[in-house]
Short mmCIF file of C-alpha atoms in Angstrom, two decimals:
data_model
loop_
_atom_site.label_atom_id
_atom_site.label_comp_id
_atom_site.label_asym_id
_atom_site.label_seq_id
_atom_site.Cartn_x
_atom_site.Cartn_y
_atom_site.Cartn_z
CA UNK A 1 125.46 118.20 76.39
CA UNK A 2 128.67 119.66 76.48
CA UNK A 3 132.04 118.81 75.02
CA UNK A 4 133.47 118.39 78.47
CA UNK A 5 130.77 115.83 78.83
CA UNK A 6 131.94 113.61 76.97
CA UNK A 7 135.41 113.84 77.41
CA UNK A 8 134.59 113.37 81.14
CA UNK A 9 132.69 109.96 80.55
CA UNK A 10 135.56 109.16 78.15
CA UNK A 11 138.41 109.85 80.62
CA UNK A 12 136.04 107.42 83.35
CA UNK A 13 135.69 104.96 81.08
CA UNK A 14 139.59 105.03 80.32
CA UNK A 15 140.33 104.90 84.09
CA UNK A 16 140.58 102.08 86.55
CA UNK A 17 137.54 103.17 87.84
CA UNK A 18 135.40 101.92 85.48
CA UNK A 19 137.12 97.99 85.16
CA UNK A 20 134.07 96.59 86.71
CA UNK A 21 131.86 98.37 84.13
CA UNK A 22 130.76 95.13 81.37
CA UNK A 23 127.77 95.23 79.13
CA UNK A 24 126.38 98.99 80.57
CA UNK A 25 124.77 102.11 78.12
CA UNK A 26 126.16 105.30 79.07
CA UNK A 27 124.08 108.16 78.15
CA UNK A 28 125.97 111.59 77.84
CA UNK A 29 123.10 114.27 76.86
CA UNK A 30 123.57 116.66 79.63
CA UNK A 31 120.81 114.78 81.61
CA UNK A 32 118.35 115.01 79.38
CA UNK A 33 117.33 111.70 80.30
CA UNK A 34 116.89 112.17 83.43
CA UNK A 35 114.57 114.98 83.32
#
């Protein structure tokens, strides 16, 4: 991944978006994962 990748999850996980978000692994590796 990128940089921006992370700052993007970091910015989401900042933001009221995320307040339902409790005991979850976020994987930022440019979607790696998923491939």
């Amino acid at each position: 991944g990128k940089p921006e990748d992370l700052a993007g999850a970091a910015v989401f996980l900042a933001s009221e978006a995320s307040d339902y978000i409790t005991g979850q692994t976020i994987f930022v590796d440019g979607g790696w994962l998923s491939s």
